[in-house]
Coordinates of C-alpha atoms and ligand atoms in Angstrom, one line a residue:
Chain A
M24 CA 95.5 143.9 195.2
G25 CA 93.0 141.3 194.1
T26 CA 90.9 140.4 191.1
M27 CA 90.1 143.1 188.7
H28 CA 88.1 142.5 185.5
I29 CA 88.8 144.7 182.6
L30 CA 89.0 141.8 180.2
L31 CA 87.1 139.0 181.9
R32 CA 84.1 141.2 182.5
G33 CA 81.9 138.3 181.3
R34 CA 82.4 136.8 184.7
D35 CA 80.6 139.8 186.4
I36 CA 78.1 140.7 183.7
E37 CA 75.6 138.1 182.7
N38 CA 75.2 137.5 178.9
L39 CA 77.9 140.0 178.0
K40 CA 78.5 138.1 174.8
Q41 CA 75.1 139.3 173.6
L42 CA 75.4 142.5 171.6
E43 CA 72.6 144.4 173.4
V44 CA 74.1 143.6 176.8
Y45 CA 77.6 144.6 175.6
E46 CA 76.1 147.9 174.3
Q47 CA 74.4 148.5 177.7
H48 CA 77.8 148.2 179.4
E49 CA 79.7 151.0 177.5
G50 CA 79.9 148.8 174.4
F51 CA 81.2 150.7 171.4
S52 CA 81.5 154.0 173.3
A53 CA 85.3 153.7 172.9
L54 CA 85.0 153.1 169.2
R55 CA 82.7 156.1 168.9
A56 CA 85.2 158.2 170.9
A57 CA 88.1 157.0 168.7
L58 CA 86.2 157.8 165.5
G59 CA 85.8 161.4 166.8
M60 CA 89.6 161.7 167.3
S61 CA 92.4 161.9 164.7
P62 CA 94.1 158.5 164.1
A63 CA 97.3 160.0 165.5
A64 CA 95.6 161.0 168.7
V65 CA 94.3 157.5 169.2
I66 CA 97.8 156.1 168.8
D67 CA 99.1 158.7 171.3
E68 CA 96.5 157.7 173.8
V69 CA 97.5 154.0 173.5
K70 CA 101.2 154.9 173.7
A71 CA 100.6 157.0 176.8
S72 CA 98.8 154.1 178.5
G73 CA 102.0 152.0 178.5
L74 CA 100.1 148.9 177.1
R75 CA 102.5 146.2 176.1
G76 CA 101.8 143.2 173.8
R77 CA 100.3 140.3 175.7
G78 CA 101.4 137.7 173.1
G79 CA 104.7 137.1 174.9
A80 CA 107.2 139.7 173.9
G81 CA 105.7 142.7 175.7
F82 CA 106.4 145.2 172.9
P83 CA 104.7 148.6 173.5
T84 CA 101.5 148.5 171.5
G85 CA 101.1 152.2 170.7
V86 CA 104.7 152.3 169.4
K87 CA 104.0 149.3 167.1
W88 CA 101.0 151.1 165.7
S89 CA 103.1 154.3 165.1
F90 CA 105.5 152.3 162.8
I91 CA 102.8 151.9 160.2
P92 CA 103.5 154.3 157.3
Q93 CA 100.5 156.6 157.0
Q94 CA 100.9 157.3 153.3
E95 CA 100.4 153.7 152.3
P96 CA 96.9 153.3 150.7
V97 CA 96.4 149.7 151.9
K98 CA 97.0 148.5 155.5
Y99 CA 95.8 145.6 157.6
V100 CA 95.2 144.5 161.2
T101 CA 95.8 140.9 162.0
V102 CA 94.6 139.6 165.3
N103 CA 96.7 136.8 166.7
A104 CA 94.2 134.3 168.1
D105 CA 96.5 131.3 167.5
E106 CA 96.9 130.7 171.3
S107 CA 99.1 127.6 171.1
E108 CA 101.7 128.1 173.8
T109 CA 101.6 125.2 176.2
G110 CA 99.5 126.2 179.2
T111 CA 97.8 129.3 177.6
F112 CA 94.1 129.5 177.6
K113 CA 93.2 133.2 178.1
D114 CA 92.4 134.5 174.6
R115 CA 89.9 131.7 174.4
E116 CA 88.0 133.0 177.5
I117 CA 88.0 136.5 176.1
M118 CA 86.6 135.4 172.8
E119 CA 84.1 133.0 174.3
E120 CA 82.8 135.3 177.0
N121 CA 83.5 138.9 175.8
P122 CA 83.9 138.7 172.0
Y123 CA 82.6 142.2 171.2
Q124 CA 85.3 143.8 173.3
L125 CA 88.0 142.1 171.2
I126 CA 86.3 143.2 168.0
E127 CA 85.8 146.8 169.3
G128 CA 89.5 147.0 170.3
S129 CA 90.5 145.6 166.8
L130 CA 88.4 148.2 165.1
I131 CA 90.0 151.0 167.1
C132 CA 93.4 149.7 166.1
A133 CA 92.2 149.5 162.5
Y134 CA 91.0 153.1 162.6
A135 CA 94.2 154.3 164.2
I136 CA 96.3 152.9 161.4
Q137 CA 93.5 153.4 158.8
A138 CA 93.4 149.7 157.9
R139 CA 90.9 148.5 155.3
A140 CA 90.3 145.1 157.0
V141 CA 90.9 143.1 160.2
Y142 CA 91.7 139.4 159.9
I143 CA 91.3 137.3 163.1
Y144 CA 93.6 134.3 162.8
L145 CA 92.3 131.6 165.1
R146 CA 94.0 128.3 165.8
G147 CA 92.0 125.7 163.9
E148 CA 90.9 124.0 167.1
F149 CA 88.9 127.1 168.0
W150 CA 86.4 126.0 165.4
D151 CA 83.4 126.7 167.6
I152 CA 84.8 130.1 168.6
G153 CA 85.2 131.0 164.9
T154 CA 81.6 130.3 164.3
Q155 CA 80.5 132.4 167.2
L156 CA 82.8 135.3 166.1
D157 CA 81.4 135.1 162.5
D158 CA 77.9 135.5 164.0
C159 CA 79.1 138.5 166.1
I160 CA 80.5 140.1 163.0
E161 CA 77.2 139.7 161.1
Q162 CA 75.3 141.3 163.9
L163 CA 77.8 144.2 164.0
R164 CA 77.5 144.7 160.3
A165 CA 73.7 144.8 160.6
K166 CA 74.0 147.6 163.2
G167 CA 76.6 149.6 161.3
Y168 CA 79.6 148.9 163.5
V169 CA 81.5 146.9 160.8
G170 CA 81.6 147.5 157.0
E171 CA 80.9 150.7 155.1
N172 CA 80.9 154.1 156.9
I173 CA 81.2 152.8 160.4
M174 CA 78.8 154.6 162.8
G175 CA 78.4 157.4 160.2
S176 CA 82.0 158.4 160.5
G177 CA 83.0 157.9 156.9
Y178 CA 85.6 155.3 157.9
S179 CA 85.0 151.8 156.4
C180 CA 86.6 148.5 157.6
E181 CA 85.8 144.8 157.2
V182 CA 86.3 142.1 159.8
Y183 CA 86.9 138.5 158.9
T184 CA 87.9 135.3 160.7
H185 CA 90.4 132.7 159.4
L186 CA 90.9 129.3 160.9
G187 CA 94.4 127.7 161.1
A188 CA 94.7 124.0 161.1
G189 CA 97.0 122.8 163.9
A190 CA 100.5 124.3 163.8
Y191 CA 102.0 126.1 166.8
I192 CA 104.4 128.0 164.5
C193 CA 101.5 129.9 163.0
G194 CA 101.4 131.9 166.2
E195 CA 104.7 133.4 165.1
E196 CA 103.6 136.6 163.3
S197 CA 105.4 136.2 160.0
A198 CA 104.4 132.5 159.8
L199 CA 100.8 133.5 160.6
L200 CA 100.8 135.9 157.6
N201 CA 102.2 133.2 155.3
S202 CA 99.5 130.8 156.5
L203 CA 96.8 133.4 156.0
E204 CA 98.0 134.1 152.5
G205 CA 97.7 130.3 151.7
Y206 CA 101.4 129.5 151.8
L207 CA 103.1 127.1 154.2
G208 CA 103.0 128.5 157.7
Q209 CA 106.7 129.1 158.0
P210 CA 108.4 132.3 159.3
R211 CA 109.7 134.9 156.9
V212 CA 113.2 136.5 156.8
R213 CA 113.0 139.9 158.4
P214 CA 113.4 142.8 157.5
P215 CA 111.0 143.8 156.1
F216 CA 108.9 143.6 159.3
P217 CA 105.1 143.2 159.2
A218 CA 104.6 147.0 159.9
Q219 CA 106.6 147.9 156.8
K220 CA 105.5 147.9 153.2
G221 CA 106.6 144.5 151.7
G222 CA 106.6 142.7 155.1
G223 CA 103.0 142.5 156.1
L224 CA 99.8 140.7 154.9
Y225 CA 99.8 140.7 151.1
K226 CA 103.0 142.7 151.3
E227 CA 101.1 145.6 152.8
A228 CA 101.9 147.3 156.2
T229 CA 100.2 145.3 158.9
V230 CA 99.8 145.4 162.7
V231 CA 99.8 142.0 164.3
N232 CA 98.5 142.1 167.9
N233 CA 97.5 139.4 170.4
V234 CA 93.8 139.0 171.4
E235 CA 94.4 140.1 175.0
T236 CA 96.4 143.2 173.9
L237 CA 93.5 144.4 171.7
A238 CA 90.8 143.6 174.2
N239 CA 92.5 146.2 176.5
V240 CA 92.1 149.0 174.1
P241 CA 88.4 150.0 174.7
F242 CA 89.2 150.5 178.4
I243 CA 92.0 152.9 177.5
L244 CA 89.8 155.0 175.2
N245 CA 86.9 154.9 177.7
E246 CA 88.7 155.6 180.9
G247 CA 91.9 157.3 179.6
A248 CA 95.5 156.4 179.4
E249 CA 96.1 157.6 182.9
A250 CA 93.5 155.3 184.4
F251 CA 95.2 152.4 182.7
K252 CA 98.6 153.4 183.8
A253 CA 97.4 153.7 187.4
I254 CA 97.0 149.9 187.4
G255 CA 100.0 147.7 187.7
T256 CA 103.7 148.8 187.9
T257 CA 105.6 151.6 186.2
Q258 CA 106.9 149.5 183.4
S259 CA 104.0 147.0 183.3
S260 CA 100.7 148.8 183.3
G261 CA 97.2 147.3 183.3
T262 CA 95.9 143.9 184.4
K263 CA 97.1 140.6 183.0
I264 CA 95.2 137.3 182.7
Y265 CA 97.3 134.6 184.4
C266 CA 96.5 131.1 183.2
V267 CA 97.3 128.7 186.0
S268 CA 97.5 125.0 185.4
G269 CA 99.1 121.9 186.9
H270 CA 99.3 121.1 190.6
V271 CA 97.1 123.8 192.2
K272 CA 93.7 123.3 193.7
K273 CA 91.9 125.8 191.4
P274 CA 93.5 125.9 188.0
G275 CA 92.0 128.6 185.7
N276 CA 92.3 132.2 184.5
Y277 CA 92.9 135.0 187.0
E278 CA 92.9 138.6 185.9
L279 CA 94.9 140.6 188.3
P280 CA 96.9 143.9 188.2
M281 CA 100.4 143.4 186.8
G282 CA 102.8 143.3 189.6
T283 CA 100.8 141.0 191.8
T284 CA 103.1 138.5 193.5
F285 CA 103.2 134.8 192.4
R286 CA 102.4 134.0 196.1
E287 CA 99.1 135.9 196.0
L288 CA 98.2 134.3 192.7
L289 CA 99.1 130.7 193.7
F290 CA 97.8 130.7 197.3
E291 CA 95.0 133.3 197.5
H292 CA 93.5 132.8 194.1
A293 CA 94.6 129.3 192.8
G294 CA 94.0 127.7 196.2
G295 CA 97.6 126.5 196.9
P296 CA 99.1 123.0 196.3
L297 CA 96.7 120.4 194.8
H298 CA 97.8 117.8 197.3
G299 CA 98.1 119.7 200.5
E300 CA 101.0 117.6 201.9
R301 CA 103.1 118.0 198.8
G302 CA 104.7 121.4 198.4
F303 CA 105.4 123.3 195.2
K304 CA 108.6 122.4 193.4
A305 CA 108.9 124.3 190.1
M306 CA 107.1 126.7 187.8
L307 CA 107.1 127.5 184.1
P308 CA 105.8 131.1 184.2
S309 CA 105.6 131.4 180.4
G310 CA 104.5 128.0 179.2
G311 CA 107.0 125.7 177.6
S312 CA 109.0 128.4 176.0
G313 CA 110.3 130.4 179.0
P314 CA 112.9 129.4 181.6
I315 CA 111.8 127.2 184.5
V316 CA 112.3 128.4 188.1
P317 CA 112.2 126.6 191.5
L318 CA 109.4 127.9 193.6
T319 CA 111.5 129.4 196.4
D320 CA 110.3 132.1 198.8
E321 CA 112.2 134.6 196.7
V322 CA 110.4 133.6 193.5
L323 CA 107.0 133.5 195.3
D324 CA 107.5 137.0 196.5
T325 CA 108.4 138.3 193.1
P326 CA 105.8 140.7 191.4
M327 CA 104.5 139.4 188.1
S328 CA 105.7 142.1 185.8
Y329 CA 108.1 142.2 182.8
E330 CA 110.8 143.9 184.8
D331 CA 110.6 141.8 188.0
C332 CA 110.5 138.5 186.3
A333 CA 113.7 139.4 184.5
N334 CA 115.3 139.7 187.9
I335 CA 114.7 136.1 188.8
G336 CA 116.0 134.8 185.4
T337 CA 112.7 134.1 183.7
I338 CA 110.0 135.9 181.8
I339 CA 106.3 136.6 182.3
G340 CA 105.6 136.2 178.6
S341 CA 102.0 135.2 177.9
A342 CA 101.7 134.3 181.7
S343 CA 100.9 130.6 181.2
I344 CA 101.9 129.5 184.6
I345 CA 102.4 125.8 184.9
I346 CA 102.9 124.5 188.5
M347 CA 104.7 121.3 189.5
D348 CA 104.8 119.8 192.9
E349 CA 107.5 117.8 194.7
S350 CA 106.4 114.6 193.0
V351 CA 107.4 115.8 189.6
D352 CA 110.7 114.6 188.0
I353 CA 112.0 117.7 186.1
T354 CA 113.8 115.5 183.6
W355 CA 110.4 114.3 182.5
V356 CA 109.2 117.9 182.2
A357 CA 112.2 118.6 180.0
S358 CA 111.3 115.6 177.9
K359 CA 107.6 116.7 177.6
V360 CA 108.5 120.2 176.6
T361 CA 111.2 119.1 174.1
K362 CA 108.7 116.8 172.4
F363 CA 106.4 119.7 171.9
F364 CA 109.1 121.8 170.2
A365 CA 110.4 118.8 168.2
H366 CA 106.8 118.3 166.9
E367 CA 106.2 122.0 166.2
S368 CA 109.5 123.0 164.6
C369 CA 108.6 124.0 161.0
G370 CA 111.8 122.5 159.6
K371 CA 113.0 125.6 157.9
C372 CA 116.4 126.0 159.7
T373 CA 118.8 123.1 160.4
P374 CA 119.7 123.9 164.0
C375 CA 116.1 123.9 165.1
R376 CA 114.9 121.0 163.0
E377 CA 117.9 118.7 163.8
G378 CA 118.5 120.1 167.2
T379 CA 115.0 119.5 168.6
Y380 CA 114.9 116.0 167.0
W381 CA 118.2 115.1 168.6
L382 CA 117.5 116.6 172.0
D383 CA 114.3 114.6 172.1
K384 CA 116.1 111.3 171.4
V385 CA 118.9 111.9 174.0
I386 CA 116.6 113.1 176.7
D387 CA 114.4 110.0 176.3
R388 CA 117.6 107.9 176.6
I389 CA 118.4 109.7 179.9
L390 CA 114.9 109.3 181.2
D391 CA 115.1 105.6 180.5
G392 CA 118.2 105.2 182.5
R393 CA 120.4 104.5 179.5
G394 CA 122.1 107.9 179.5
S395 CA 125.5 109.0 180.8
P396 CA 126.6 112.2 182.5
D397 CA 128.2 113.1 179.2
D398 CA 124.8 113.0 177.6
V399 CA 123.5 115.7 180.0
R400 CA 126.5 117.9 179.1
R401 CA 126.0 117.2 175.4
I402 CA 122.3 118.2 175.3
A403 CA 123.2 121.4 177.3
D404 CA 125.8 122.2 174.6
V405 CA 123.5 121.5 171.7
A406 CA 120.8 123.7 173.3
E407 CA 123.3 126.5 173.9
N408 CA 124.3 126.3 170.2
M409 CA 120.7 126.4 169.0
A410 CA 119.9 129.6 170.9
G411 CA 120.3 132.7 168.7
T412 CA 121.1 130.8 165.5
T413 CA 117.7 130.4 164.0
L414 CA 115.2 132.3 161.8
C415 CA 112.6 132.7 164.5
A416 CA 112.4 132.5 168.2
L417 CA 111.1 128.9 168.3
G418 CA 114.8 127.8 168.2
D419 CA 115.4 129.8 171.4
F420 CA 112.2 128.6 173.0
A421 CA 113.3 125.0 172.3
A422 CA 116.7 125.6 173.9
N423 CA 115.2 127.0 177.1
P424 CA 113.7 123.9 178.6
I425 CA 117.0 122.0 178.3
I426 CA 119.3 124.8 179.5
H427 CA 117.2 125.9 182.4
T428 CA 116.0 122.5 183.7
I429 CA 119.7 121.3 183.9
K430 CA 120.8 124.5 185.5
Q431 CA 118.0 124.7 188.1
F432 CA 117.5 121.0 188.8
P433 CA 120.8 119.2 188.2
D434 CA 120.0 116.5 190.8
D435 CA 117.0 115.4 188.8
F436 CA 119.2 114.6 185.8
A437 CA 122.1 113.2 188.0
R438 CA 119.7 110.7 189.5
H439 CA 118.9 109.2 186.0
V440 CA 122.5 109.0 184.8
Q441 CA 124.1 107.9 188.1
A442 CA 121.8 105.0 188.6
E443 CA 123.4 103.3 185.6
A444 CA 127.0 104.5 186.0
Chain B
M15 CA 80.4 113.1 145.8
A16 CA 82.2 116.3 145.0
I17 CA 82.5 119.8 146.3
I18 CA 82.4 121.6 143.0
G19 CA 78.8 121.9 142.0
N20 CA 77.5 120.5 145.3
A21 CA 74.7 122.8 146.5
K22 CA 75.6 122.1 150.1
Y23 CA 78.8 124.0 149.9
Q24 CA 78.3 126.8 147.3
A25 CA 77.4 129.6 149.7
R26 CA 80.3 128.7 152.0
I27 CA 82.8 128.6 149.1
K28 CA 81.6 131.9 147.8
R29 CA 81.9 133.5 151.2
H30 CA 85.4 132.3 151.7
L31 CA 86.5 133.5 148.3
A32 CA 85.1 136.9 149.0
K33 CA 87.0 137.3 152.2
Y34 CA 90.5 137.6 150.7
P35 CA 92.1 139.8 148.0
T36 CA 93.8 136.6 146.6
K37 CA 92.2 133.3 145.7
R38 CA 95.1 131.4 147.2
S39 CA 94.2 132.6 150.8
A40 CA 91.0 130.4 150.6
V41 CA 93.1 127.2 150.5
M42 CA 92.7 126.4 154.2
P43 CA 88.9 127.0 154.5
L44 CA 88.4 125.0 151.2
L45 CA 90.5 122.1 152.5
Y46 CA 88.2 121.9 155.5
I47 CA 85.2 121.7 153.1
A48 CA 87.0 118.9 151.1
Q49 CA 87.6 117.0 154.4
E50 CA 84.0 117.4 155.4
E51 CA 82.8 116.0 152.1
Y52 CA 85.2 113.0 151.8
G53 CA 85.9 112.4 155.5
W54 CA 89.6 113.0 154.9
V55 CA 91.7 115.0 152.5
N56 CA 91.9 112.7 149.5
Q57 CA 93.3 113.3 146.1
A58 CA 89.8 114.1 144.7
G59 CA 89.4 116.8 147.2
I60 CA 92.9 118.2 146.6
N61 CA 92.2 118.3 142.9
E62 CA 88.9 120.2 143.3
V63 CA 90.4 122.7 145.7
A64 CA 93.3 123.3 143.3
Q65 CA 90.8 123.8 140.4
L66 CA 88.7 126.2 142.4
L67 CA 91.8 128.3 143.3
D68 CA 93.8 128.0 140.1
L69 CA 96.6 126.2 142.0
D70 CA 98.6 123.1 141.2
P71 CA 97.4 120.1 143.1
T72 CA 100.9 119.5 144.5
Q73 CA 100.8 123.0 146.1
V74 CA 97.5 122.2 147.7
K75 CA 98.8 118.9 148.9
S76 CA 101.8 120.4 150.6
I77 CA 99.6 122.8 152.5
A78 CA 97.4 120.0 153.6
G79 CA 100.4 118.0 154.7
F80 CA 101.8 120.9 156.8
Y81 CA 98.9 121.0 159.3
T82 CA 97.7 118.3 161.7
M83 CA 94.0 119.0 161.4
Y84 CA 93.8 117.9 157.7
S85 CA 93.7 114.1 157.8
E86 CA 95.7 112.4 155.1
K87 CA 94.1 109.1 155.7
P88 CA 90.5 107.9 156.5
K89 CA 89.5 108.2 160.1
G90 CA 86.8 106.8 162.2
K91 CA 83.5 108.6 162.5
Y92 CA 84.7 110.1 165.8
W93 CA 88.3 111.4 165.6
L94 CA 89.4 111.7 169.2
Q95 CA 92.5 113.8 169.8
V96 CA 93.5 113.6 173.5
C97 CA 95.8 116.4 174.8
T98 CA 98.8 114.9 176.6
D99 CA 100.9 118.0 176.8
L100 CA 102.5 119.0 180.0
P101 CA 99.6 120.7 181.9
C102 CA 97.2 117.9 181.0
A103 CA 99.8 115.3 181.8
L104 CA 100.3 116.8 185.3
Q105 CA 96.6 116.0 185.7
G106 CA 96.8 112.4 184.5
A107 CA 96.2 112.8 180.8
D108 CA 98.9 110.2 179.8
E109 CA 97.2 107.5 181.8
F110 CA 93.8 108.6 180.5
H111 CA 95.0 108.4 176.9
A112 CA 96.6 104.9 177.4
W113 CA 93.3 103.7 179.1
L114 CA 91.2 105.1 176.2
K115 CA 93.3 103.2 173.6
E116 CA 93.0 100.0 175.6
E117 CA 89.2 100.5 176.1
L118 CA 88.8 100.8 172.3
G119 CA 91.5 98.2 171.4
V120 CA 93.5 100.6 169.2
Q121 CA 97.1 101.6 168.8
E122 CA 98.2 105.3 168.6
G123 CA 96.6 106.8 165.6
G124 CA 94.5 103.7 164.9
T125 CA 90.8 103.2 164.3
S126 CA 88.6 100.8 166.3
A127 CA 87.5 97.6 164.5
D128 CA 83.9 98.9 164.1
G129 CA 85.2 102.0 162.2
M130 CA 83.8 104.2 164.9
F131 CA 86.8 105.8 166.7
T132 CA 90.2 107.0 165.9
V133 CA 92.5 107.9 168.8
E134 CA 95.6 109.9 168.9
H135 CA 97.4 112.3 171.2
V136 CA 98.0 116.0 170.4
M137 CA 99.8 119.0 171.8
C138 CA 98.2 121.7 174.0
L139 CA 94.7 122.6 173.0
A140 CA 94.3 125.6 175.3
A141 CA 92.1 123.8 177.8
C142 CA 94.7 123.2 180.5
D143 CA 92.4 123.9 183.5
K144 CA 89.9 121.3 182.3
A145 CA 92.1 118.2 182.0
P146 CA 91.8 115.5 180.9
M147 CA 90.2 116.6 177.8
L148 CA 89.9 115.8 174.1
Q149 CA 88.8 117.2 170.8
C150 CA 86.2 115.1 169.0
N151 CA 85.7 116.1 165.4
F152 CA 86.9 119.6 166.3
H153 CA 84.6 120.1 169.3
Y154 CA 86.1 120.2 172.8
V155 CA 85.0 117.7 175.5
E156 CA 86.5 118.7 178.8
N157 CA 86.9 117.6 182.5
L158 CA 86.7 113.9 181.5
D159 CA 87.2 110.8 183.7
K160 CA 86.7 107.1 182.9
D161 CA 83.0 107.1 183.8
S162 CA 82.1 110.1 181.8
M163 CA 84.2 108.9 178.9
R164 CA 82.5 105.5 178.9
A165 CA 79.1 107.1 178.8
L166 CA 80.1 109.3 175.9
L167 CA 81.5 106.4 173.9
A168 CA 78.2 104.5 174.4
K169 CA 76.2 107.6 173.2
W170 CA 78.5 108.1 170.2
R171 CA 78.2 104.4 169.2
V172 CA 74.4 105.0 169.0
D173 CA 74.5 108.4 167.4
G174 CA 77.2 107.5 164.9
A175 CA 75.6 104.3 163.6
G176 CA 74.0 106.2 160.8
A177 CA 76.3 109.3 160.5
A178 CA 78.8 109.9 157.7
N179 CA 82.5 110.1 158.5
G180 CA 83.5 113.3 160.3
S181 CA 80.0 114.8 160.2
A182 CA 78.9 113.7 163.6
Ligands
LIG523 C1 107.1 130.3 167.9 C2 106.2 131.4 168.3 C3 104.9 131.3 168.6 C4 104.1 132.3 169.0 N1 102.8 132.1 169.3 C5 101.9 133.1 169.6 C6 100.6 132.9 169.9 O1 100.1 131.8 169.9 N2 99.8 134.0 170.1 C7 100.3 135.3 170.1 O2 99.6 136.2 170.4 N3 101.6 135.5 169.9 C8 102.4 134.5 169.6 N4 103.8 134.7 169.3 C9 104.2 136.1 169.3 C10 103.9 136.8 167.9 O3 105.0 136.5 167.0 C11 103.8 138.3 168.0 O4 104.9 138.8 168.7 C12 102.6 138.8 168.7 O5 101.4 138.3 168.1 C13 102.5 140.3 168.7 O6 101.4 140.7 169.4 P1 101.5 141.6 170.7 O7 102.5 142.7 170.5 O8 100.1 142.1 170.9 O9 101.9 140.6 171.8 C14 104.6 133.6 169.0 C15 105.9 133.8 168.7 C16 106.8 132.8 168.4 C17 108.2 133.0 168.0
LIG524 S1 113.6 128.4 164.3 FE1 112.5 126.4 163.9 S2 110.3 127.0 163.8 FE2 111.5 128.9 163.5 S3 111.8 129.1 161.3 FE3 113.6 127.9 162.1 S4 113.0 125.8 161.9 FE4 111.1 127.0 161.7

């Protein structure tokens, strides 16, 4: 297979982040094509491509767009650029090196649902990226790609950026909408869903899509849904940016067709184990929120697709692949990830707020050698009880690191509690 | 010192208010402006933001308190937030963070005696392939080691001598 740049084109084309250079490389030809089609035809093309959401859940993008009620007079697109999952750093490279492709994809989505504005919600730490995007938007406005009567089509749409201020939960789509409206960034009760009247931004029907998802859209309009479908596997089409961090020689972003094996990614692209003599031990393929797996031959030979990762008991999610070698104590990993969720729980539901706090305390006790085998059983129980009982998926995410580290690496826990017993 | 009526901010405030169909949506960008003016989000800034948006100051304060990037107490001129989350920690970020605090003689969240540096650790900043790294007054500094960090601290001590809080 090998590297294939649909999104990270900035690596091959010098100065792609300059508008003239982007224009020279098919820039805004996809938007022009879309504006010449009916909105429904644009949605059908994206549906036919099989593109699925890159923010983690893998929901089919065209299907999501088709949920927007056409008769509503006011609709919005919100770009999820919160990128806060531990180990994820792909949306950042798209926005830094290929910002116009994201904006073009967002405008195509906006046209397809006939939105009046696009809001790009950036995590607050992306301060410098926000400034750069504001500058891009002004240049696009000057050239008639944004604002009134886009490219003479009669369709008008504004594009704005909004900076968050440090809260992982604002990546959850309904919390993101609350935050953008100036309320506390806490998830909403659903239904109504964002795509429905009453559930979206300012209570209007809204599409929320991840940066990487939308950056794929210009390719689909330029090359056709079939060309996109030809890349990847039957259920996971296109490329994916895999963010590799931890104990590899060459951490970084790698854009490869979906369905490439973990082995190819980790050995051919990421350079293999950081310290040659120490082998790989474990992998978190979807940051802190997805199940951990041991790096066995079976796992290494698994294709990185939505369907194949399910077969090995984990998820590809946002593809934030954190690699740990043999020197790593998995109990320490469980503690690190649990601290993250304890810090980021928004506090709205009791099982998540109390559960993450308590898990953090007990796991620290185990790590210090003051825990008992009962403590290990107890945190597994608490985590099992959290899963599925909360308002948003963060409660499930927080349960995963406990449940799966204990299941996959029981010896790492036993070592801490037995030393004392 | 104020943000209302301060020529420095009028264009930005106007631009933010024009972005959204409701005034309330501008609370986050305006809190950043208040923080820029006062060096942290103090009561004066909260009151002004509330006044500009027709909100109650307690509502504005609860928003400020929810997010980590609004500082509820004064900070040093350089606010150093070191990522110690899992991917960075696998590359030695915990040791780097401990060393930096020792180098500056500060506790977690504390400010150095000369008022120059505040150090704290934060969760993942989406820079996992460039560890250790930190955020200094909202700008990323990546691929750090002790030598490059020492050189930066020396540079900031000089640059920061005349700068206002948070503006460096
Ligand atoms: C706790 C939590 C955090 C999330 N963080 C992000 C994020 O940082 N970026 C993102 O795109 N999606 C994030 N999501 C997923 C969004 O809720 C949403 O599904 C996504 O933006 C939809 O876009 P997509 O269909 O293009 O993937 C998060 C979800 C949860 C529950
Ligand atoms: S599950 Fe946790 S983060 Fe999600 S709404 Fe409940 S308390 Fe907030």
